[in-house]
Amino acid sequence: MKFAKRMDQFGEGIFSRLLEIKKSRLEKGLPVIDLSVGTPNIPPAKHIIQALLDAAADEKNYVYAISDRRELLEAAAAWYKRRYGVELDPQREICSLLGSQEGLAHIALSIVDEGDIVLVPDPCYPVFGDGPMLAGGKLVYMPQKKENGYLIQLKDIPEETARKAKFMVVSYPNNPTTVMAPDSFYEELIAFAKKYDIIVLHDNAYSELVFDGRKGGSFLRYPGAKEVGVEFNSLSKTYGLAGARIGFCLGNEEVVSHLKTLKSNMDYGMFLPIQKAAVAAITGDQSCVAANRQAYEKRRDVLCEGFTSIGWQMDKPQATMFVWARIPEHYSSSEQFAMDMVEKAGVMVTPGSAFGPSGEGHVRLALVQDEDVLNQAVKAVKESGILER
């Protein structure tokens, strides 16, 4: 058998490898506290679940959706106007996604030709680079360094690279570095994209998971944003709907139109009961959003303060459901440290090397366990001795 050469660029995904390690430990009866994958353990609010149940009980909802129902698109437009102050045309400027991951994996196919330059953050969520690579793009990394507050320095991108670039991915609040970007960054980003005729994709999955009184917003609220790009948003973390796979691409009409055309050749749309659940989530009682935010902030404090108290210094994240932490000084490999964490302490984290070249030297911890379990994780790591030289 012969397979596509493009697959030579991809190894087994880090999360699949971690899952195999987890399965092996559980089969042996060994404990595992999984802080690796950002899978929320906070369920959707009851009114969202009820909307899904009611729709799933209707036998008429088992046909192909083919495209987004008008109710869904209008709800998404109303959500963006209410929450972010952004006006959107429901039919022309919004497209649903079968989760942001699906959209991030595929959108480059509608933009990028073989060899086109795509600018991606470093470190970044893996699919930011994997999607463009599947489309034949050439990745150029935009470093996110701690000394710059983990903000991309657009002025440092070489002129020749900028002129050749066709597409760029940006994401704040950022996964994995957990920082937010100021207004000045977005203003500079839009000017940069206009100058070099680059399409921008801003991933905004964590705009509601911001802490210490901060307020998340939208890239699209800045003047000129819709002229240069689109935003991806997701209901996975905000509403606890990760497994339902609900996301949106919103913004520039041309980009949205091309993505819709691509998707019309790839899938038959979102399951109608899930569309109903999405509508219930973004139009219904929003108290669940604040409750989820508070839960993640409390978990952040328990985890960061707990590990800091035993000698593993951690900065508290500004936002997201993650913590980005430097590995102890006596380790040189984030993967080795992550393996020792699970083998010696039974605690799973994701090595920073999975997020690009600049991720080495860090690990990402997901706030996906209750506070008592996070305290157990701190205790297990302390007792394992792996923080000691």
Short mmCIF file of C-alpha atoms in Angstrom, two decimals:
data_model
loop_
_atom_site.label_atom_id
_atom_site.label_comp_id
_atom_site.label_asym_id
_atom_site.label_seq_id
_atom_site.Cartn_x
_atom_site.Cartn_y
_atom_site.Cartn_z
CA MET A 1 0.00 0.00 0.00
CA LYS A 2 1.14 3.53 -0.75
CA PHE A 3 0.00 6.60 1.16
CA ALA A 4 0.07 10.36 0.74
CA LYS A 5 3.46 11.99 1.22
CA ARG A 6 1.79 14.80 3.15
CA MET A 7 1.32 12.36 6.03
CA ASP A 8 5.09 12.29 6.47
CA GLN A 9 4.72 15.72 8.11
CA PHE A 10 2.54 14.32 10.88
CA GLY A 11 3.29 11.97 13.72
CA GLU A 12 0.75 10.57 16.14
CA GLY A 13 -0.93 13.50 17.88
CA ILE A 14 0.33 14.21 21.39
CA PHE A 15 -3.15 13.87 22.86
CA SER A 16 -3.55 10.42 21.32
CA ARG A 17 -0.21 9.37 22.82
CA LEU A 18 -1.21 10.69 26.22
CA LEU A 19 -4.50 8.82 26.01
CA GLU A 20 -2.64 5.54 25.41
CA ILE A 21 -0.47 6.18 28.47
CA LYS A 22 -3.58 6.90 30.52
CA LYS A 23 -5.28 3.69 29.34
CA SER A 24 -2.20 1.65 30.17
CA ARG A 25 -2.01 3.00 33.72
CA LEU A 26 -5.70 2.49 34.36
CA GLU A 27 -5.52 -1.09 33.09
CA LYS A 28 -2.77 -1.70 35.65
CA GLY A 29 -4.89 -0.21 38.40
CA LEU A 30 -2.63 2.82 38.79
CA PRO A 31 -4.06 6.26 39.61
CA VAL A 32 -4.24 9.00 36.97
CA ILE A 33 -5.12 12.66 37.41
CA ASP A 34 -5.52 13.96 33.87
CA LEU A 35 -4.62 17.63 33.43
CA SER A 36 -3.49 17.20 29.83
CA VAL A 37 -6.49 17.64 27.51
CA GLY A 38 -8.78 20.66 27.74
CA THR A 39 -11.94 18.60 28.08
CA PRO A 40 -14.39 20.45 30.36
CA ASN A 41 -15.92 18.43 33.19
CA ILE A 42 -18.54 21.13 33.81
CA PRO A 43 -21.75 20.07 32.01
CA PRO A 44 -24.03 22.39 30.02
CA ALA A 45 -26.80 24.23 31.85
CA LYS A 46 -30.06 22.29 32.17
CA HIS A 47 -31.97 24.47 29.69
CA ILE A 48 -29.36 23.67 27.01
CA ILE A 49 -29.54 19.93 27.66
CA GLN A 50 -33.34 20.09 27.61
CA ALA A 51 -33.33 21.83 24.21
CA LEU A 52 -31.13 19.04 22.86
CA LEU A 53 -33.32 16.33 24.36
CA ASP A 54 -36.53 17.84 23.01
CA ALA A 55 -35.09 18.18 19.53
CA ALA A 56 -33.58 14.69 19.61
CA ALA A 57 -37.02 13.28 20.46
CA ASP A 58 -38.46 14.71 17.26
CA GLU A 59 -38.10 12.12 14.50
CA LYS A 60 -38.18 14.87 11.86
CA ASN A 61 -34.75 16.08 13.02
CA TYR A 62 -32.84 13.06 11.75
CA VAL A 63 -32.59 14.25 8.15
CA TYR A 64 -29.47 15.86 6.70
CA ALA A 65 -29.18 19.44 7.88
CA ILE A 66 -27.41 20.35 4.57
CA SER A 67 -26.86 23.91 5.80
CA ASP A 68 -27.32 26.10 8.85
CA ARG A 69 -30.89 26.82 9.83
CA ARG A 70 -31.85 30.47 9.70
CA GLU A 71 -32.71 30.30 13.42
CA LEU A 72 -29.10 29.36 14.21
CA LEU A 73 -27.54 32.08 12.07
CA GLU A 74 -29.84 34.77 13.43
CA ALA A 75 -29.13 33.62 16.99
CA ALA A 76 -25.38 33.84 16.34
CA ALA A 77 -25.75 37.36 14.91
CA ALA A 78 -27.81 38.45 17.94
CA TRP A 79 -25.23 36.87 20.27
CA TYR A 80 -22.38 38.84 18.67
CA LYS A 81 -24.33 42.08 18.80
CA ARG A 82 -25.33 41.61 22.45
CA ARG A 83 -22.07 40.21 23.76
CA TYR A 84 -19.43 41.91 21.61
CA GLY A 85 -21.16 44.91 20.04
CA VAL A 86 -20.52 43.52 16.54
CA GLU A 87 -23.07 43.75 13.71
CA LEU A 88 -23.12 40.73 11.38
CA ASP A 89 -25.23 39.70 8.40
CA PRO A 90 -26.61 36.27 9.42
CA GLN A 91 -26.65 34.85 5.88
CA ARG A 92 -23.41 36.29 4.49
CA GLU A 93 -21.05 36.68 7.41
CA ILE A 94 -21.65 33.60 9.56
CA CYS A 95 -20.97 29.90 9.02
CA SER A 96 -21.26 27.14 11.60
CA LEU A 97 -18.38 24.74 12.24
CA LEU A 98 -18.45 21.18 13.53
CA GLY A 99 -16.28 22.50 16.34
CA SER A 100 -13.46 25.02 15.94
CA GLN A 101 -10.97 22.18 15.40
CA GLU A 102 -12.77 21.13 12.22
CA GLY A 103 -12.81 24.69 10.95
CA LEU A 104 -9.15 25.28 11.78
CA ALA A 105 -8.20 22.05 10.02
CA HIS A 106 -10.09 22.92 6.84
CA ILE A 107 -10.25 26.67 6.27
CA ALA A 108 -6.75 26.85 4.82
CA LEU A 109 -7.92 24.55 2.00
CA SER A 110 -10.14 27.41 0.82
CA ILE A 111 -7.35 30.01 0.99
CA VAL A 112 -3.92 28.44 0.57
CA ASP A 113 -2.26 26.98 -2.52
CA GLU A 114 0.78 24.71 -2.48
CA GLY A 115 3.78 26.61 -1.16
CA ASP A 116 1.90 29.69 0.08
CA ILE A 117 3.28 31.20 3.28
CA VAL A 118 1.08 31.00 6.36
CA LEU A 119 2.01 32.88 9.54
CA VAL A 120 1.26 31.00 12.77
CA PRO A 121 2.02 31.80 16.42
CA ASP A 122 4.76 29.97 18.29
CA PRO A 123 3.86 28.40 20.65
CA CYS A 124 0.36 27.63 19.39
CA TYR A 125 -2.45 25.13 19.49
CA PRO A 126 -1.23 22.36 17.13
CA VAL A 127 -4.04 22.54 14.54
CA PHE A 128 -3.15 26.20 13.82
CA GLY A 129 -0.18 24.81 11.91
CA ASP A 130 -1.53 21.38 10.97
CA GLY A 131 -4.46 22.82 8.97
CA PRO A 132 -2.26 24.98 6.70
CA MET A 133 0.20 22.11 6.29
CA LEU A 134 -2.62 19.85 5.09
CA ALA A 135 -3.37 22.51 2.47
CA GLY A 136 0.27 22.55 1.33
CA GLY A 137 1.15 25.80 3.03
CA LYS A 138 4.64 26.75 4.20
CA LEU A 139 4.64 27.67 7.88
CA VAL A 140 6.49 30.69 9.18
CA TYR A 141 6.37 31.06 12.94
CA MET A 142 5.61 34.30 14.77
CA PRO A 143 7.33 33.99 18.18
CA GLN A 144 5.36 34.71 21.35
CA LYS A 145 8.05 35.45 23.94
CA LYS A 146 7.61 36.02 27.65
CA GLU A 147 9.71 39.19 27.54
CA ASN A 148 7.12 40.65 25.16
CA GLY A 149 4.18 39.56 27.28
CA TYR A 150 3.71 36.62 24.88
CA LEU A 151 2.42 39.06 22.24
CA ILE A 152 3.36 38.58 18.59
CA GLN A 153 5.77 41.31 17.47
CA LEU A 154 4.41 42.09 14.01
CA LYS A 155 7.22 44.59 13.38
CA ASP A 156 9.74 41.74 13.60
CA ILE A 157 8.23 39.83 10.66
CA PRO A 158 10.61 40.32 7.71
CA GLU A 159 9.22 42.53 4.95
CA GLU A 160 9.76 39.88 2.27
CA THR A 161 7.94 37.27 4.34
CA ALA A 162 5.03 39.60 5.02
CA ARG A 163 4.64 40.42 1.33
CA LYS A 164 4.51 36.74 0.41
CA ALA A 165 2.22 35.67 3.25
CA LYS A 166 -1.35 34.84 2.29
CA PHE A 167 -2.91 33.84 5.59
CA MET A 168 -2.20 34.25 9.31
CA VAL A 169 -3.63 32.75 12.49
CA VAL A 170 -3.80 34.76 15.72
CA SER A 171 -5.45 33.85 19.02
CA TYR A 172 -5.99 35.84 22.21
CA PRO A 173 -6.80 34.92 24.94
CA ASN A 174 -4.03 32.56 23.97
CA ASN A 175 -3.73 28.80 24.23
CA PRO A 176 -1.26 27.77 25.60
CA THR A 177 0.34 30.98 27.00
CA THR A 178 -2.98 32.17 28.57
CA VAL A 179 -2.42 35.90 27.94
CA MET A 180 -4.77 38.53 26.51
CA ALA A 181 -3.90 41.19 23.92
CA PRO A 182 -4.48 44.94 24.32
CA ASP A 183 -6.46 47.11 21.89
CA SER A 184 -3.22 48.43 20.40
CA PHE A 185 -2.26 44.95 19.23
CA TYR A 186 -5.47 44.49 17.26
CA GLU A 187 -5.17 47.94 15.72
CA GLU A 188 -1.63 47.11 14.61
CA LEU A 189 -2.74 43.68 13.37
CA ILE A 190 -5.47 45.13 11.13
CA ALA A 191 -3.10 47.74 9.69
CA PHE A 192 -0.48 45.03 9.08
CA ALA A 193 -2.98 42.75 7.31
CA LYS A 194 -4.22 45.60 5.10
CA LYS A 195 -0.71 46.68 4.17
CA TYR A 196 0.37 43.21 3.07
CA ASP A 197 -3.01 41.86 1.89
CA ILE A 198 -3.04 39.00 4.38
CA ILE A 199 -6.21 37.18 5.49
CA VAL A 200 -6.48 37.01 9.29
CA LEU A 201 -8.10 34.24 11.28
CA HIS A 202 -8.57 35.18 14.93
CA ASP A 203 -9.44 32.26 17.21
CA ASN A 204 -11.55 33.53 20.12
CA ALA A 205 -12.48 30.35 21.97
CA TYR A 206 -11.71 31.74 25.45
CA SER A 207 -13.22 35.23 25.46
CA GLU A 208 -15.52 34.29 28.36
CA LEU A 209 -12.88 32.55 30.49
CA VAL A 210 -11.06 35.69 31.64
CA PHE A 211 -10.16 36.33 35.25
CA ASP A 212 -9.60 38.97 37.93
CA GLY A 213 -12.31 41.26 36.60
CA ARG A 214 -10.95 41.44 33.06
CA LYS A 215 -13.34 41.57 30.10
CA GLY A 216 -12.90 39.56 26.91
CA GLY A 217 -13.89 40.97 23.53
CA SER A 218 -13.86 40.24 19.82
CA PHE A 219 -11.36 40.99 17.07
CA LEU A 220 -14.31 41.96 14.89
CA ARG A 221 -15.21 44.97 17.03
CA TYR A 222 -12.13 46.87 15.83
CA PRO A 223 -12.54 49.15 12.79
CA GLY A 224 -11.47 47.41 9.60
CA ALA A 225 -11.39 43.90 11.06
CA LYS A 226 -14.09 42.52 8.76
CA GLU A 227 -12.16 43.88 5.78
CA VAL A 228 -9.19 41.63 6.52
CA GLY A 229 -10.49 38.49 8.15
CA VAL A 230 -12.71 36.33 10.28
CA GLU A 231 -13.05 35.16 13.83
CA PHE A 232 -13.64 31.63 15.09
CA ASN A 233 -15.69 31.24 18.24
CA SER A 234 -16.71 28.12 20.09
CA LEU A 235 -19.36 26.99 22.56
CA SER A 236 -17.14 24.17 23.88
CA LYS A 237 -15.61 25.86 26.90
CA THR A 238 -18.06 28.71 27.51
CA TYR A 239 -21.13 26.46 27.73
CA GLY A 240 -19.59 23.03 28.45
CA LEU A 241 -20.54 21.74 24.99
CA ALA A 242 -17.15 20.37 23.89
CA GLY A 243 -18.45 16.97 22.79
CA ALA A 244 -21.31 18.50 20.80
CA ARG A 245 -18.79 20.20 18.47
CA ILE A 246 -20.28 23.66 17.96
CA GLY A 247 -18.30 26.56 16.54
CA PHE A 248 -18.71 29.52 14.22
CA CYS A 249 -16.72 31.36 11.58
CA LEU A 250 -17.80 35.00 11.52
CA GLY A 251 -16.69 38.11 9.67
CA ASN A 252 -15.43 38.77 6.16
CA GLU A 253 -18.09 37.79 3.62
CA GLU A 254 -15.66 36.43 1.03
CA VAL A 255 -13.80 34.24 3.52
CA VAL A 256 -17.07 32.93 4.97
CA SER A 257 -18.48 32.26 1.49
CA HIS A 258 -15.45 30.25 0.40
CA LEU A 259 -15.52 28.23 3.61
CA LYS A 260 -19.23 27.49 3.13
CA THR A 261 -18.52 26.27 -0.41
CA LEU A 262 -15.71 24.03 0.83
CA LYS A 263 -17.84 22.60 3.62
CA SER A 264 -20.74 21.93 1.24
CA ASN A 265 -18.43 19.43 -0.43
CA MET A 266 -17.25 17.87 2.83
CA ASP A 267 -20.18 17.45 5.22
CA TYR A 268 -23.96 17.65 5.49
CA GLY A 269 -24.12 20.27 8.20
CA MET A 270 -24.62 20.20 11.94
CA PHE A 271 -27.10 17.69 13.40
CA LEU A 272 -30.37 19.60 13.83
CA PRO A 273 -30.81 18.84 17.56
CA ILE A 274 -27.32 20.24 18.16
CA GLN A 275 -28.29 23.39 16.24
CA LYS A 276 -31.24 23.69 18.64
CA ALA A 277 -28.91 23.28 21.64
CA ALA A 278 -26.61 25.97 20.23
CA VAL A 279 -29.53 28.39 19.89
CA ALA A 280 -30.60 27.67 23.47
CA ALA A 281 -27.06 28.28 24.71
CA ILE A 282 -26.45 31.66 23.09
CA THR A 283 -29.98 33.07 23.45
CA GLY A 284 -31.00 31.67 26.83
CA ASP A 285 -30.10 32.43 30.45
CA GLN A 286 -26.42 33.44 30.52
CA SER A 287 -25.85 32.96 34.25
CA CYS A 288 -24.09 29.67 33.43
CA VAL A 289 -21.32 31.63 31.67
CA ALA A 290 -20.46 33.57 34.82
CA ALA A 291 -20.69 30.42 36.92
CA ASN A 292 -18.27 28.56 34.63
CA ARG A 293 -15.86 31.50 34.69
CA GLN A 294 -15.88 31.58 38.49
CA ALA A 295 -15.30 27.83 38.68
CA TYR A 296 -12.24 28.02 36.43
CA GLU A 297 -10.85 31.01 38.33
CA LYS A 298 -11.12 29.12 41.63
CA ARG A 299 -9.43 26.10 40.08
CA ARG A 300 -6.67 28.35 38.76
CA ASP A 301 -6.01 29.69 42.24
CA VAL A 302 -6.00 26.24 43.85
CA LEU A 303 -3.61 24.80 41.26
CA CYS A 304 -1.17 27.71 40.99
CA GLU A 305 -1.03 28.46 44.71
CA GLY A 306 -0.74 24.78 45.51
CA PHE A 307 2.18 24.06 43.21
CA THR A 308 3.92 27.33 44.11
CA SER A 309 3.72 26.35 47.79
CA ILE A 310 5.70 23.15 47.11
CA GLY A 311 8.40 24.85 45.06
CA TRP A 312 7.06 24.81 41.51
CA GLN A 313 6.53 28.49 40.77
CA MET A 314 3.52 29.19 38.54
CA ASP A 315 2.17 32.49 37.29
CA LYS A 316 -1.60 32.72 37.44
CA PRO A 317 -3.09 32.88 33.94
CA GLN A 318 -4.99 35.97 32.81
CA ALA A 319 -7.51 33.81 30.95
CA THR A 320 -8.38 30.41 29.38
CA MET A 321 -8.75 27.08 31.15
CA PHE A 322 -5.01 26.38 31.18
CA VAL A 323 -1.84 27.12 33.09
CA TRP A 324 1.44 27.58 31.20
CA ALA A 325 4.33 26.69 33.49
CA ARG A 326 8.09 26.42 33.15
CA ILE A 327 9.48 22.99 33.92
CA PRO A 328 11.86 22.65 36.89
CA GLU A 329 15.42 23.82 36.17
CA HIS A 330 16.92 20.34 36.53
CA TYR A 331 14.91 19.17 33.50
CA SER A 332 15.91 20.05 29.93
CA SER A 333 13.04 18.29 28.12
CA SER A 334 9.36 19.11 28.59
CA GLU A 335 8.44 15.67 27.26
CA GLN A 336 10.70 13.91 29.77
CA PHE A 337 9.25 15.97 32.61
CA ALA A 338 5.69 15.18 31.45
CA MET A 339 6.53 11.46 31.31
CA ASP A 340 8.04 11.56 34.80
CA MET A 341 4.97 13.42 36.07
CA VAL A 342 2.64 10.65 34.96
CA GLU A 343 4.95 7.74 35.80
CA LYS A 344 6.06 8.94 39.24
CA ALA A 345 3.14 11.12 40.37
CA GLY A 346 0.23 9.84 38.28
CA VAL A 347 -0.43 13.38 37.02
CA MET A 348 -0.78 13.96 33.27
CA VAL A 349 0.23 17.27 31.69
CA THR A 350 0.99 18.23 28.09
CA PRO A 351 4.64 18.88 27.17
CA GLY A 352 5.21 22.36 25.76
CA SER A 353 7.08 20.92 22.78
CA ALA A 354 3.68 19.82 21.41
CA PHE A 355 2.84 23.48 20.82
CA GLY A 356 5.76 24.40 18.56
CA PRO A 357 9.49 25.18 18.87
CA SER A 358 9.05 27.90 21.51
CA GLY A 359 6.98 25.62 23.70
CA GLU A 360 9.98 23.63 24.86
CA GLY A 361 10.81 24.24 28.49
CA HIS A 362 7.14 24.45 29.51
CA VAL A 363 4.16 22.25 30.20
CA ARG A 364 0.48 23.05 29.91
CA LEU A 365 -1.92 22.06 32.66
CA ALA A 366 -5.69 22.03 32.02
CA LEU A 367 -8.10 23.13 34.74
CA VAL A 368 -10.45 20.26 34.04
CA GLN A 369 -10.67 18.66 37.46
CA ASP A 370 -12.54 19.70 40.60
CA GLU A 371 -10.68 21.58 43.32
CA ASP A 372 -10.25 18.54 45.57
CA VAL A 373 -8.65 16.59 42.71
CA LEU A 374 -6.30 19.48 41.97
CA ASN A 375 -5.22 19.42 45.62
CA GLN A 376 -4.59 15.68 45.26
CA ALA A 377 -2.43 16.39 42.20
CA VAL A 378 -0.31 18.86 44.17
CA LYS A 379 0.11 16.33 47.00
CA ALA A 380 1.04 13.54 44.56
CA VAL A 381 3.69 15.67 42.84
CA LYS A 382 5.17 16.74 46.16
CA GLU A 383 5.39 13.16 47.40
CA SER A 384 6.90 11.93 44.12
CA GLY A 385 10.06 14.00 44.63
CA ILE A 386 10.33 14.99 40.96
CA LEU A 387 10.58 18.70 41.81
CA GLU A 388 13.78 18.02 43.76
CA ARG A 389 17.21 18.00 42.12
#
